[in-house]
mmCIF file of C-alpha atoms (C1' of nucleotides) in Angstrom:
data_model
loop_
_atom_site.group_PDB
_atom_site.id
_atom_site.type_symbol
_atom_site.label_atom_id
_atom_site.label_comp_id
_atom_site.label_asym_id
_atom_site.label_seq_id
_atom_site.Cartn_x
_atom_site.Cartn_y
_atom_site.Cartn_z
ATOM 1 C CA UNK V 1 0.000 0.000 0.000
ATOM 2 C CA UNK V 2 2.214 2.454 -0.971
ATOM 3 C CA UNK V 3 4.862 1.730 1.498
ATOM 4 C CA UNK V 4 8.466 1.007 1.282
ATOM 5 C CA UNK V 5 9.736 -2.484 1.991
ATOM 6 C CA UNK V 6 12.307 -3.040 5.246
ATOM 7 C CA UNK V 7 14.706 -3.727 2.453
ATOM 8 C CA UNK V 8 14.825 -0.120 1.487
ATOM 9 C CA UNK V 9 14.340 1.053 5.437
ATOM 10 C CA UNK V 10 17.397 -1.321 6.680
ATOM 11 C CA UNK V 11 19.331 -0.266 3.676
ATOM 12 C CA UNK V 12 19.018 3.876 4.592
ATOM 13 C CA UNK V 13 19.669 3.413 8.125
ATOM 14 C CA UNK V 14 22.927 1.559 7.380
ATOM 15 C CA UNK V 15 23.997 3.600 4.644
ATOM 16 C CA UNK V 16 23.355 6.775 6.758
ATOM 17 C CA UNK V 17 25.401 4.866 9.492
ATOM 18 C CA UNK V 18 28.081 4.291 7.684
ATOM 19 C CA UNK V 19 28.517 7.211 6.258
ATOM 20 C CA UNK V 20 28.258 8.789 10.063
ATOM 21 C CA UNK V 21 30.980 6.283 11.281
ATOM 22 C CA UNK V 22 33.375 5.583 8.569
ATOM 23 C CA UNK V 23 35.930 7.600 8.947
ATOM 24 C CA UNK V 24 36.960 5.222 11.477
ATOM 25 C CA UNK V 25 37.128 2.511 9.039
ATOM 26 C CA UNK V 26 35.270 0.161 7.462
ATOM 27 C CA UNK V 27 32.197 -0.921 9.332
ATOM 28 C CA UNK V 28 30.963 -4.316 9.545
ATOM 29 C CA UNK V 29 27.584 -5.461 8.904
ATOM 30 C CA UNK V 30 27.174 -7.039 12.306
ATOM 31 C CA UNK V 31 28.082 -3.983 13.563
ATOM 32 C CA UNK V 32 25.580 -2.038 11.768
ATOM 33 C CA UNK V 33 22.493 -5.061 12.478
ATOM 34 C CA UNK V 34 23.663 -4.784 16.662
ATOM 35 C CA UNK V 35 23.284 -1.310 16.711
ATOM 36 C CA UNK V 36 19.828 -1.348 15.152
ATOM 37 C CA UNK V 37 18.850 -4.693 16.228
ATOM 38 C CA UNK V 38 17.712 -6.171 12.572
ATOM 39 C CA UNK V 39 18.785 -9.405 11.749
ATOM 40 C CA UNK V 40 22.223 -9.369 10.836
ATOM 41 C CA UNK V 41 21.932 -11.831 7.620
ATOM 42 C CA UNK V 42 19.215 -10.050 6.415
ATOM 43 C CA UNK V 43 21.453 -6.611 6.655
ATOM 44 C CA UNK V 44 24.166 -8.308 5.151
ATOM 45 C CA UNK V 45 22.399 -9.033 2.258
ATOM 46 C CA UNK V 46 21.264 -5.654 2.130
ATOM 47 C CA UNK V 47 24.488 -4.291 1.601
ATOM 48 C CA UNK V 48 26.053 -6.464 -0.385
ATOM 49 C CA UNK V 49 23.660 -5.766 -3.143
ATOM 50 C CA UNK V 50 24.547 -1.950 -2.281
ATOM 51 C CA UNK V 51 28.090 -2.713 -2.713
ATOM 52 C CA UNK V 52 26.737 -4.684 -6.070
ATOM 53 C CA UNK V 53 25.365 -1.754 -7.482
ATOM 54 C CA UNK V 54 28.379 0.272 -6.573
ATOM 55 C CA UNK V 55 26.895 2.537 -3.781
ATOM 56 C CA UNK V 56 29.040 1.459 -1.301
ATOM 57 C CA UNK V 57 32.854 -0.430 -0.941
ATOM 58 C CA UNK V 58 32.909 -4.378 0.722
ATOM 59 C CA UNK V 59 36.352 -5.062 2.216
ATOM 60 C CA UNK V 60 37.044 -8.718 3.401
ATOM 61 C CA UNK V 61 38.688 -10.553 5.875
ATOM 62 C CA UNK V 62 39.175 -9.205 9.687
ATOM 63 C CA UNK V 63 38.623 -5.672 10.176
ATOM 64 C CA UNK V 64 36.713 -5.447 6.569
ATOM 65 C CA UNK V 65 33.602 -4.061 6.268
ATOM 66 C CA UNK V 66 31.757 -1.581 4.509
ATOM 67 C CA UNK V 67 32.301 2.293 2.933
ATOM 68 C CA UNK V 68 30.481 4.710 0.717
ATOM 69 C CA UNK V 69 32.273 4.484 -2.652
ATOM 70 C CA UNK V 70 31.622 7.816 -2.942
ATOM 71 C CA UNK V 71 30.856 11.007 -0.683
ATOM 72 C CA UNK V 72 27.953 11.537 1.260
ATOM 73 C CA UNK V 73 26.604 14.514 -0.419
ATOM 74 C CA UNK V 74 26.868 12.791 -3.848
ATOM 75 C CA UNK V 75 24.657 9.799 -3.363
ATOM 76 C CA UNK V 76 20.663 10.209 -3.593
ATOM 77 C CA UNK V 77 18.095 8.366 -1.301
ATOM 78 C CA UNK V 78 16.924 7.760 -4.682
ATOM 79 C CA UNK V 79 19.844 5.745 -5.851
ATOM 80 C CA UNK V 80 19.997 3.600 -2.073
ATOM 81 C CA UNK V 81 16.048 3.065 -2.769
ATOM 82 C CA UNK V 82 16.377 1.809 -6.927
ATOM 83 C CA UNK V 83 19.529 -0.065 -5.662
ATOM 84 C CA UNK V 84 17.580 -2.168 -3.332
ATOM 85 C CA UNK V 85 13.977 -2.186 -4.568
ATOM 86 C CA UNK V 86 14.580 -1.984 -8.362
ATOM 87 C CA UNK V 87 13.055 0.815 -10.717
ATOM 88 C CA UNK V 88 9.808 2.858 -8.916
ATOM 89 C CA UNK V 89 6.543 1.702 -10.389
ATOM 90 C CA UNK V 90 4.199 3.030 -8.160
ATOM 91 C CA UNK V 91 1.450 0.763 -10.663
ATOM 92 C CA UNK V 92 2.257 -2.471 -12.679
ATOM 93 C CA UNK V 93 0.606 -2.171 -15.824
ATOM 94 C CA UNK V 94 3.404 0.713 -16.707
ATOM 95 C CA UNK V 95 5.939 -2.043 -16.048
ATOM 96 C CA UNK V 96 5.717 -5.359 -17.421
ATOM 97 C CA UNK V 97 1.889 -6.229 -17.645
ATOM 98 C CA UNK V 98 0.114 -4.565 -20.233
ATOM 99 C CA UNK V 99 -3.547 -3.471 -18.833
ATOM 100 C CA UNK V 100 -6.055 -4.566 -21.509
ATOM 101 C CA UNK V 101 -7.660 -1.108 -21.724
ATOM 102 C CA UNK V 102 -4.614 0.851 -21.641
ATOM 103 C CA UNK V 103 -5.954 2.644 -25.162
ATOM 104 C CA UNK V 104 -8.959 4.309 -23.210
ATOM 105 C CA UNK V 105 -6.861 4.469 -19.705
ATOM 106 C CA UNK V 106 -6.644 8.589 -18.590
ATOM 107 C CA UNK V 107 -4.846 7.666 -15.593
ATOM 108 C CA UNK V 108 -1.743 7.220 -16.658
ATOM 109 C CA UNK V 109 -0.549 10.563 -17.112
ATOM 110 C CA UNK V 110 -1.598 11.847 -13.627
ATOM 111 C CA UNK V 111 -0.123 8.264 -12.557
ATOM 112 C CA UNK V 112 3.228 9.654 -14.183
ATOM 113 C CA UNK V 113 3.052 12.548 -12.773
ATOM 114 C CA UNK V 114 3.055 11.092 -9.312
ATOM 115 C CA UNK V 115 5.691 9.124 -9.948
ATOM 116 C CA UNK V 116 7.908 11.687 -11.591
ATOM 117 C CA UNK V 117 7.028 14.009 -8.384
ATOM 118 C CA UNK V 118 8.061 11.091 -6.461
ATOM 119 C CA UNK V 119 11.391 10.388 -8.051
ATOM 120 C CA UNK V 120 12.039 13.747 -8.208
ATOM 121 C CA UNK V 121 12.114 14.257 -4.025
ATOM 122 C CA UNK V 122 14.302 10.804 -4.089
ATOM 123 C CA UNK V 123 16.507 11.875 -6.188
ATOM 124 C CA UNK V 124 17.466 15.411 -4.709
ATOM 125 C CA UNK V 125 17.737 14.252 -1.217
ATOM 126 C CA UNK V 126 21.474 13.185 -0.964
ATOM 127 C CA UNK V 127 22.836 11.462 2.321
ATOM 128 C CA UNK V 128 24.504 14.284 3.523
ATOM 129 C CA UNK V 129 21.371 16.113 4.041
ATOM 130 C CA UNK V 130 20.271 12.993 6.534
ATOM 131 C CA UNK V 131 23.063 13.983 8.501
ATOM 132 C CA UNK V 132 22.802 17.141 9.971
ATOM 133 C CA UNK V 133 19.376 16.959 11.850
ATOM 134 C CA UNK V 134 18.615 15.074 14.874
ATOM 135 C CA UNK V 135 15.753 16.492 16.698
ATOM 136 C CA UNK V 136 13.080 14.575 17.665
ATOM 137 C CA UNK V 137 9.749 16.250 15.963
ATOM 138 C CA UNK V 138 7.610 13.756 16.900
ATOM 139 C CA UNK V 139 4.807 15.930 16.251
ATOM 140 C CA UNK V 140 5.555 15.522 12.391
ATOM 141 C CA UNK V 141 3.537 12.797 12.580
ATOM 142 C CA UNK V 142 0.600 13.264 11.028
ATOM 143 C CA UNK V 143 -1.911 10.095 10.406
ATOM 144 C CA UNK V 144 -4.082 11.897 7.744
ATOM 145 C CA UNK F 1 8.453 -1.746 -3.360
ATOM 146 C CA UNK F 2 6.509 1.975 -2.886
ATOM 147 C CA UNK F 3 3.417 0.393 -5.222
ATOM 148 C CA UNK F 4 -0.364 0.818 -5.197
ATOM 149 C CA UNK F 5 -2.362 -2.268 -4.734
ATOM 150 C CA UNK F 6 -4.773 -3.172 -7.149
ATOM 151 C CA UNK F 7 -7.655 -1.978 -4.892
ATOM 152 C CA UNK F 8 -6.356 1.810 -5.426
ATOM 153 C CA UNK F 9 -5.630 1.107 -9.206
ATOM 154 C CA UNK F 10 -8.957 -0.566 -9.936
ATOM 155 C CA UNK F 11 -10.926 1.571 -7.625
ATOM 156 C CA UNK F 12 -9.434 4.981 -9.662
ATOM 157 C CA UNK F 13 -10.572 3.579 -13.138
ATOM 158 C CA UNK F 14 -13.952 2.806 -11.832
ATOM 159 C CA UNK F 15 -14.573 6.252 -10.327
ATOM 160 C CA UNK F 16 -12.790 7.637 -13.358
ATOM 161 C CA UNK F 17 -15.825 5.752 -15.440
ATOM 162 C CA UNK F 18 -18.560 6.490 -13.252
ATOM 163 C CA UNK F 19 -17.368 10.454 -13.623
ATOM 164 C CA UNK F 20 -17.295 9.885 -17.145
ATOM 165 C CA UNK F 21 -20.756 7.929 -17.797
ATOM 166 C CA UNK F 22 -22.802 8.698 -14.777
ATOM 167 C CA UNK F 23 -24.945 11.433 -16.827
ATOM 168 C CA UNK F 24 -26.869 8.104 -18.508
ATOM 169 C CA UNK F 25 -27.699 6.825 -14.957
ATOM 170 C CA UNK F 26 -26.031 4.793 -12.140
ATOM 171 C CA UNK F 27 -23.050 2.922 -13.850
ATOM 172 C CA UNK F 28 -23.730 -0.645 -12.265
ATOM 173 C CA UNK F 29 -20.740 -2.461 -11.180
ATOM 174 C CA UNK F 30 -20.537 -5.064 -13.532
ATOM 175 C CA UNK F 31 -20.088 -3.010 -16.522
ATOM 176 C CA UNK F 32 -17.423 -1.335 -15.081
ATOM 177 C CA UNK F 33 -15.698 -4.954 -14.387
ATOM 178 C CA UNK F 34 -16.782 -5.836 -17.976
ATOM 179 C CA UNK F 35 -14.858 -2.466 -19.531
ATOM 180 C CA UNK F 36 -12.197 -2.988 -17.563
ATOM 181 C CA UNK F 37 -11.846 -6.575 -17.726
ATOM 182 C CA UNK F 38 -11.407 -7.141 -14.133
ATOM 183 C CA UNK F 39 -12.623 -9.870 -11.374
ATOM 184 C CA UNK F 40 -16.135 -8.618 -10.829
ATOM 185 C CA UNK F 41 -16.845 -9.553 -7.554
ATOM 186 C CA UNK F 42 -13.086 -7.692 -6.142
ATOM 187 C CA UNK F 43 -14.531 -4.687 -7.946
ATOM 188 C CA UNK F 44 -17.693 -4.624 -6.398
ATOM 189 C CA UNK F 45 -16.485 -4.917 -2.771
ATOM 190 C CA UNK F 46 -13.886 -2.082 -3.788
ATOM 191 C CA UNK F 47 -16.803 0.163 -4.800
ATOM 192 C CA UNK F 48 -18.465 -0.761 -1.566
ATOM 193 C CA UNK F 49 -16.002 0.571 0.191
ATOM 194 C CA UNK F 50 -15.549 3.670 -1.625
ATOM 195 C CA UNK F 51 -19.617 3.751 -1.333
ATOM 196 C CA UNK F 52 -19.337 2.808 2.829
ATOM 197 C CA UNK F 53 -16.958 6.422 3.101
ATOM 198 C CA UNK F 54 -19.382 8.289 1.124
ATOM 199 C CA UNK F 55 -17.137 8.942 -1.884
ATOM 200 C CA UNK F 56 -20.078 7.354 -4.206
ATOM 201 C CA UNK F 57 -23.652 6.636 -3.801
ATOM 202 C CA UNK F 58 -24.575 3.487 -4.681
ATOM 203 C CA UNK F 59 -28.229 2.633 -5.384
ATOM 204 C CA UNK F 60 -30.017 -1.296 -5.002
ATOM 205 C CA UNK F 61 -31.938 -2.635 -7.875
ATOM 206 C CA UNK F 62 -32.500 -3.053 -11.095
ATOM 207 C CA UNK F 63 -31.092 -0.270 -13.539
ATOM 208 C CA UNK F 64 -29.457 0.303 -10.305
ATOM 209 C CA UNK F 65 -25.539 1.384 -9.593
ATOM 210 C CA UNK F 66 -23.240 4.010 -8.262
ATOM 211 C CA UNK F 67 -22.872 7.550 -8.866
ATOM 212 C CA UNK F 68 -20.062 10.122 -7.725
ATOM 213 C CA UNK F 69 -21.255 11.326 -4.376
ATOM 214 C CA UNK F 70 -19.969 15.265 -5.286
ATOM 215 C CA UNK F 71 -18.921 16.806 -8.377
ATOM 216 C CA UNK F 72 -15.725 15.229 -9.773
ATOM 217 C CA UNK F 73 -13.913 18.748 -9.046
ATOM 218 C CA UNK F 74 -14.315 17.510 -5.696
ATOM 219 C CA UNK F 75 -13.058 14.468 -4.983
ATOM 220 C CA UNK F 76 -9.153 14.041 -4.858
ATOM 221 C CA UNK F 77 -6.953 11.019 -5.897
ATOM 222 C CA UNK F 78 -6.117 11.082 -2.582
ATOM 223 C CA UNK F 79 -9.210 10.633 -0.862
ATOM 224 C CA UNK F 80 -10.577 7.923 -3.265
ATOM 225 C CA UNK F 81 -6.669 6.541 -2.308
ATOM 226 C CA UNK F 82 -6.919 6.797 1.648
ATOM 227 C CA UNK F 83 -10.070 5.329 1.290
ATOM 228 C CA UNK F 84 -8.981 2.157 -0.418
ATOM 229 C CA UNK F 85 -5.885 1.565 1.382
ATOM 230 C CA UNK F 86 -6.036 3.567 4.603
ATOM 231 C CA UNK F 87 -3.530 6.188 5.560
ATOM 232 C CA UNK F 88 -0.518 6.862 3.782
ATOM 233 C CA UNK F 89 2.260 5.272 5.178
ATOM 234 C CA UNK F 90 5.595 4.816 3.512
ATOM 235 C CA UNK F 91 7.586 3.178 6.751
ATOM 236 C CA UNK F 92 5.923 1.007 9.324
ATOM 237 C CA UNK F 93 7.868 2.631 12.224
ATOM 238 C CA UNK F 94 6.282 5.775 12.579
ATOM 239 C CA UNK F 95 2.320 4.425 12.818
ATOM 240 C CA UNK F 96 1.880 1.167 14.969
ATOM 241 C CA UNK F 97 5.075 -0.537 15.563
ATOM 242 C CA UNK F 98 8.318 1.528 16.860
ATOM 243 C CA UNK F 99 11.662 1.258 15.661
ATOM 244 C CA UNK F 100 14.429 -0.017 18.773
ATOM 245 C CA UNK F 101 16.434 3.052 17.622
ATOM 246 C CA UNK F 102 13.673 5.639 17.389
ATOM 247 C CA UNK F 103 16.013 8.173 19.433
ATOM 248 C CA UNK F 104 18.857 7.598 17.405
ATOM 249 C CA UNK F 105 17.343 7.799 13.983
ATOM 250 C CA UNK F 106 17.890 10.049 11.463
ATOM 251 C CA UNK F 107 15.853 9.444 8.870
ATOM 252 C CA UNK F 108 12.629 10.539 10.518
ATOM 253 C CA UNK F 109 12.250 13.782 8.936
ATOM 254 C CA UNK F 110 13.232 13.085 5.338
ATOM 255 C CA UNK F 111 11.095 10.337 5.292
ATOM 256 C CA UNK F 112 8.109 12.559 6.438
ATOM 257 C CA UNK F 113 8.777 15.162 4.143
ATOM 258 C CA UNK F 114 8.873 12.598 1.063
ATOM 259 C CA UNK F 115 5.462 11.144 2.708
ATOM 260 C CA UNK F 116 4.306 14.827 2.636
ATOM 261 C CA UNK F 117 4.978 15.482 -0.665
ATOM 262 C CA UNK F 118 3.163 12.316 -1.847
ATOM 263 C CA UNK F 119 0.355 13.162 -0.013
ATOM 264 C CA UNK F 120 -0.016 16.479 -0.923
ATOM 265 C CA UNK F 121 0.471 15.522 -4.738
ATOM 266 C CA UNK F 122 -2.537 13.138 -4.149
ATOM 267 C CA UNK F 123 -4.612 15.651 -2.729
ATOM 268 C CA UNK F 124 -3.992 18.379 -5.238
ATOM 269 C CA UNK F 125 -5.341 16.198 -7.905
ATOM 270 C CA UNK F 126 -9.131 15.948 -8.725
ATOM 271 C CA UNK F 127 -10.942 13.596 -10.545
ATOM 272 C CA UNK F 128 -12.073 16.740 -12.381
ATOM 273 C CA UNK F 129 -7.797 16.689 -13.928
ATOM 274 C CA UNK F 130 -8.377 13.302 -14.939
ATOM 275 C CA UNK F 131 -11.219 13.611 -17.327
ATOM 276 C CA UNK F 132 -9.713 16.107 -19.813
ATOM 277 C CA UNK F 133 -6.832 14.361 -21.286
ATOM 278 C CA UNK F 134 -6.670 11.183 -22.950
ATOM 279 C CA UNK F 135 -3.186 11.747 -25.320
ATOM 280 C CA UNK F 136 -1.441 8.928 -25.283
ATOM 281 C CA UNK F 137 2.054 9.790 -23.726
ATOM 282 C CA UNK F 138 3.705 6.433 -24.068
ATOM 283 C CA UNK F 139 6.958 7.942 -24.225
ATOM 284 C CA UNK F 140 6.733 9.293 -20.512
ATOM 285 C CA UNK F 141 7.374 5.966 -18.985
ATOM 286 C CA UNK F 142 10.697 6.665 -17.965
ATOM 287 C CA UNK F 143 11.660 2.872 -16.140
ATOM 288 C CA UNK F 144 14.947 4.445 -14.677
ATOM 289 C "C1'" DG H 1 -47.044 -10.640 -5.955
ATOM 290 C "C1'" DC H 2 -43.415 -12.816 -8.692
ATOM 291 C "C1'" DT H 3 -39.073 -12.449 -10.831
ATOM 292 C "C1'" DA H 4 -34.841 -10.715 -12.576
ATOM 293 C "C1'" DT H 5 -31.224 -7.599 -11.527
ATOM 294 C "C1'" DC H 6 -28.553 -5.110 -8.772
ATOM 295 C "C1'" DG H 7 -25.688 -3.828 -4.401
ATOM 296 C "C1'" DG H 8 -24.070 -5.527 0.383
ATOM 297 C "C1'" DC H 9 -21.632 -8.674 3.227
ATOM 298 C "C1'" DG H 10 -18.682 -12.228 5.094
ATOM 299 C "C1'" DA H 11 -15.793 -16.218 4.788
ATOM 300 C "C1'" DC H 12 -12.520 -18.711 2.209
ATOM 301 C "C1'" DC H 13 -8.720 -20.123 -0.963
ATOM 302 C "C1'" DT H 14 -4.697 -19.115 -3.978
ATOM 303 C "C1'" DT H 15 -0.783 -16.667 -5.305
ATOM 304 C "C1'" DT H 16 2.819 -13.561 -4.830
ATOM 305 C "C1'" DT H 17 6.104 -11.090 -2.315
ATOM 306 C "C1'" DC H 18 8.455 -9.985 1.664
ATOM 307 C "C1'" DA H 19 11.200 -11.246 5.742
ATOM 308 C "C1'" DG H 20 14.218 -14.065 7.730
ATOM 309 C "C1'" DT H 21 17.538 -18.359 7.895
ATOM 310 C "C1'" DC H 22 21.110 -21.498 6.580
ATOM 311 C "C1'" DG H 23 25.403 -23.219 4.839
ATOM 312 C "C1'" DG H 24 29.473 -22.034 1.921
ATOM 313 C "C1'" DA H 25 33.432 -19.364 -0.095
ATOM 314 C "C1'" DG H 26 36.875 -15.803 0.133
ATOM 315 C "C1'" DT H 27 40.349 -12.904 2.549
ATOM 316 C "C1'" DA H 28 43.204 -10.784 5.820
ATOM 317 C "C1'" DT H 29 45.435 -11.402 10.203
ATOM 318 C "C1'" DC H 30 48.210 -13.932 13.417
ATOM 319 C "C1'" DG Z 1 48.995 -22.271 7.227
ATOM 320 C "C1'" DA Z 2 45.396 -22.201 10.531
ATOM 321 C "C1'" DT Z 3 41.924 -19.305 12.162
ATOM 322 C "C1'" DA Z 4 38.700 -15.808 12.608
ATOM 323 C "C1'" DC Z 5 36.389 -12.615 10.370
ATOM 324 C "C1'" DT Z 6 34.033 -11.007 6.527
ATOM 325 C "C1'" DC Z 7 31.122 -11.182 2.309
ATOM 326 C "C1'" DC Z 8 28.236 -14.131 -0.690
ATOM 327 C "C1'" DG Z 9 24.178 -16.874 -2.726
ATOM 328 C "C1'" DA Z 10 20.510 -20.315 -2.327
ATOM 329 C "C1'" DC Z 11 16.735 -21.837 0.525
ATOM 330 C "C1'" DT Z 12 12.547 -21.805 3.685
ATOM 331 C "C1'" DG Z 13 8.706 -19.809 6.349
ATOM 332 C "C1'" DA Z 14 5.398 -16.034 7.091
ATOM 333 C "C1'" DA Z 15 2.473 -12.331 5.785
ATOM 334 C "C1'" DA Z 16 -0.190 -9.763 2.708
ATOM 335 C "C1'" DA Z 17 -2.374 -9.113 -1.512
ATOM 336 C "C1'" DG Z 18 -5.494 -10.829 -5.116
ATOM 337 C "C1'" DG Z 19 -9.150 -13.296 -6.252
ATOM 338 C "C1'" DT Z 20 -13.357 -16.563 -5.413
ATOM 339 C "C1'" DC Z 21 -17.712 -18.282 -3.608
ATOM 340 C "C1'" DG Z 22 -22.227 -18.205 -1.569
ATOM 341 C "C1'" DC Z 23 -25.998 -15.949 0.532
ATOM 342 C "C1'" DC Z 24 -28.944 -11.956 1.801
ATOM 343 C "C1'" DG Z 25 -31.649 -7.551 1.100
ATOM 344 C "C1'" DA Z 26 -33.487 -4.099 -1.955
ATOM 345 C "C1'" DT Z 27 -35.634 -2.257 -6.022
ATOM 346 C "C1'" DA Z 28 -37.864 -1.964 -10.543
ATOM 347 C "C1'" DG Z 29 -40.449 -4.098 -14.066
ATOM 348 C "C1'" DC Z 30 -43.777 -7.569 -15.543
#
DNA sequence: GCTATCGGCGACCTTTTCAGTCGGAGTATC
DNA sequence: GATACTCCGACTGAAAAGGTCGCCGATAGC
């Protein structure tokens, strides 16, 4: 319903940990499912399909771990979210399935047009921005 | 993977229809499923939903059907949206369960402010917008 | 008043996708 | 070179979505 997977959760909170913590050196993935509490395997394969699509650096062995391949205020949330969750579709008959009445269909241009909008805010929120604020603003949350 | 369920997608085209025929009278619910080529029975329990939060009227009988409840300029994508699939929601961690590391994270307020944006886009858009335009546009779908 | 047609409602089954788990391979350190 | 640490890829279980079935109540036409 409109909702991102835990895939795509997980994957921003590590990515935004690592970049908070790696000038220390690499950090592990077991490091980065303790201090969260998530499932470590499930983390791990979280980032190594980061580290697959070239978002962040795997280093092996003892002390190995992960890195951002590149710096902070260069990669998107956009990018960590297609990494892990594949291209945004927010309906599947744009995708793959054809819809059978997709010659009389008027809702794919205001469809578009969400998902362009949608995209758009991914794509120019970098990881550096996610660092700066911590305050609490609970009251943000608004249950429409 | 940040997706509307078939309920919002099916439940759109029908009140797109019933905007677009309802001057000839009630659009019953089985010609919608039979325009649309959909499982009849999952439409009509979508449109009784929709009818149940008073975004159509729906009338028993024959030559019976539904009809928008309020001119089209009226009702928002978003309503016809929330109504289908409840609140918007793009993480689990800020409506019923909490995250362990609710103090410590940082991705609260981005995430808001994308769900803000999304909701507002949904809002802003009237059924009224999608009636007009019917150009095809196949060249928008942008699978990046 | 009988009948055909429609919406309304609830329970159920199937399928897909997500979340989580397990064993294996590679690499650096000692 | 043995070990401990990491990344890596296939597998299984759980949850949600999609779809189905059957019955009831209401209304309009005959």
């Amino acid at each position: 319903m409109l909702r991102f997977t835990k895939r795509a959760d997980y994957g921003l909170m590590a990515v935004h940990y690592i970049a908070l913590n790696q000038e220390y050196g690499a950090v592990s993935s077991k490091r980065i499912a303790e201090e969260f509490q998530i499932p470590a395997e499930l983390l791990a394969k979280i980032l190594q399909r980061l580290a697959k699509k070239g978002l962040i650096m795997s280093q092996n062995g003892p002390k190995g771990g992960y890195a951002l391949a590149d710096q902070a205020s260069e990669i998107t949330v956009g990018q960590v979210v297609r990494a892990l969750e594949g291209p945004i579709n927010i309906v599947n008959c744009l995708e793959t399935h054809q819809c059978p009445q997709m010659s009389r269909c008027n809702l794919r241009r205001p469809v578009l047009k969400i998902q362009a909008g949608i995209t758009q805010m991914l794509d120019t929120m970098t990881l550096a921005e996610l660092l700066g604020d911590d305050v609490p603003m609970t009251e943000l949350v608004t249950n429409s």
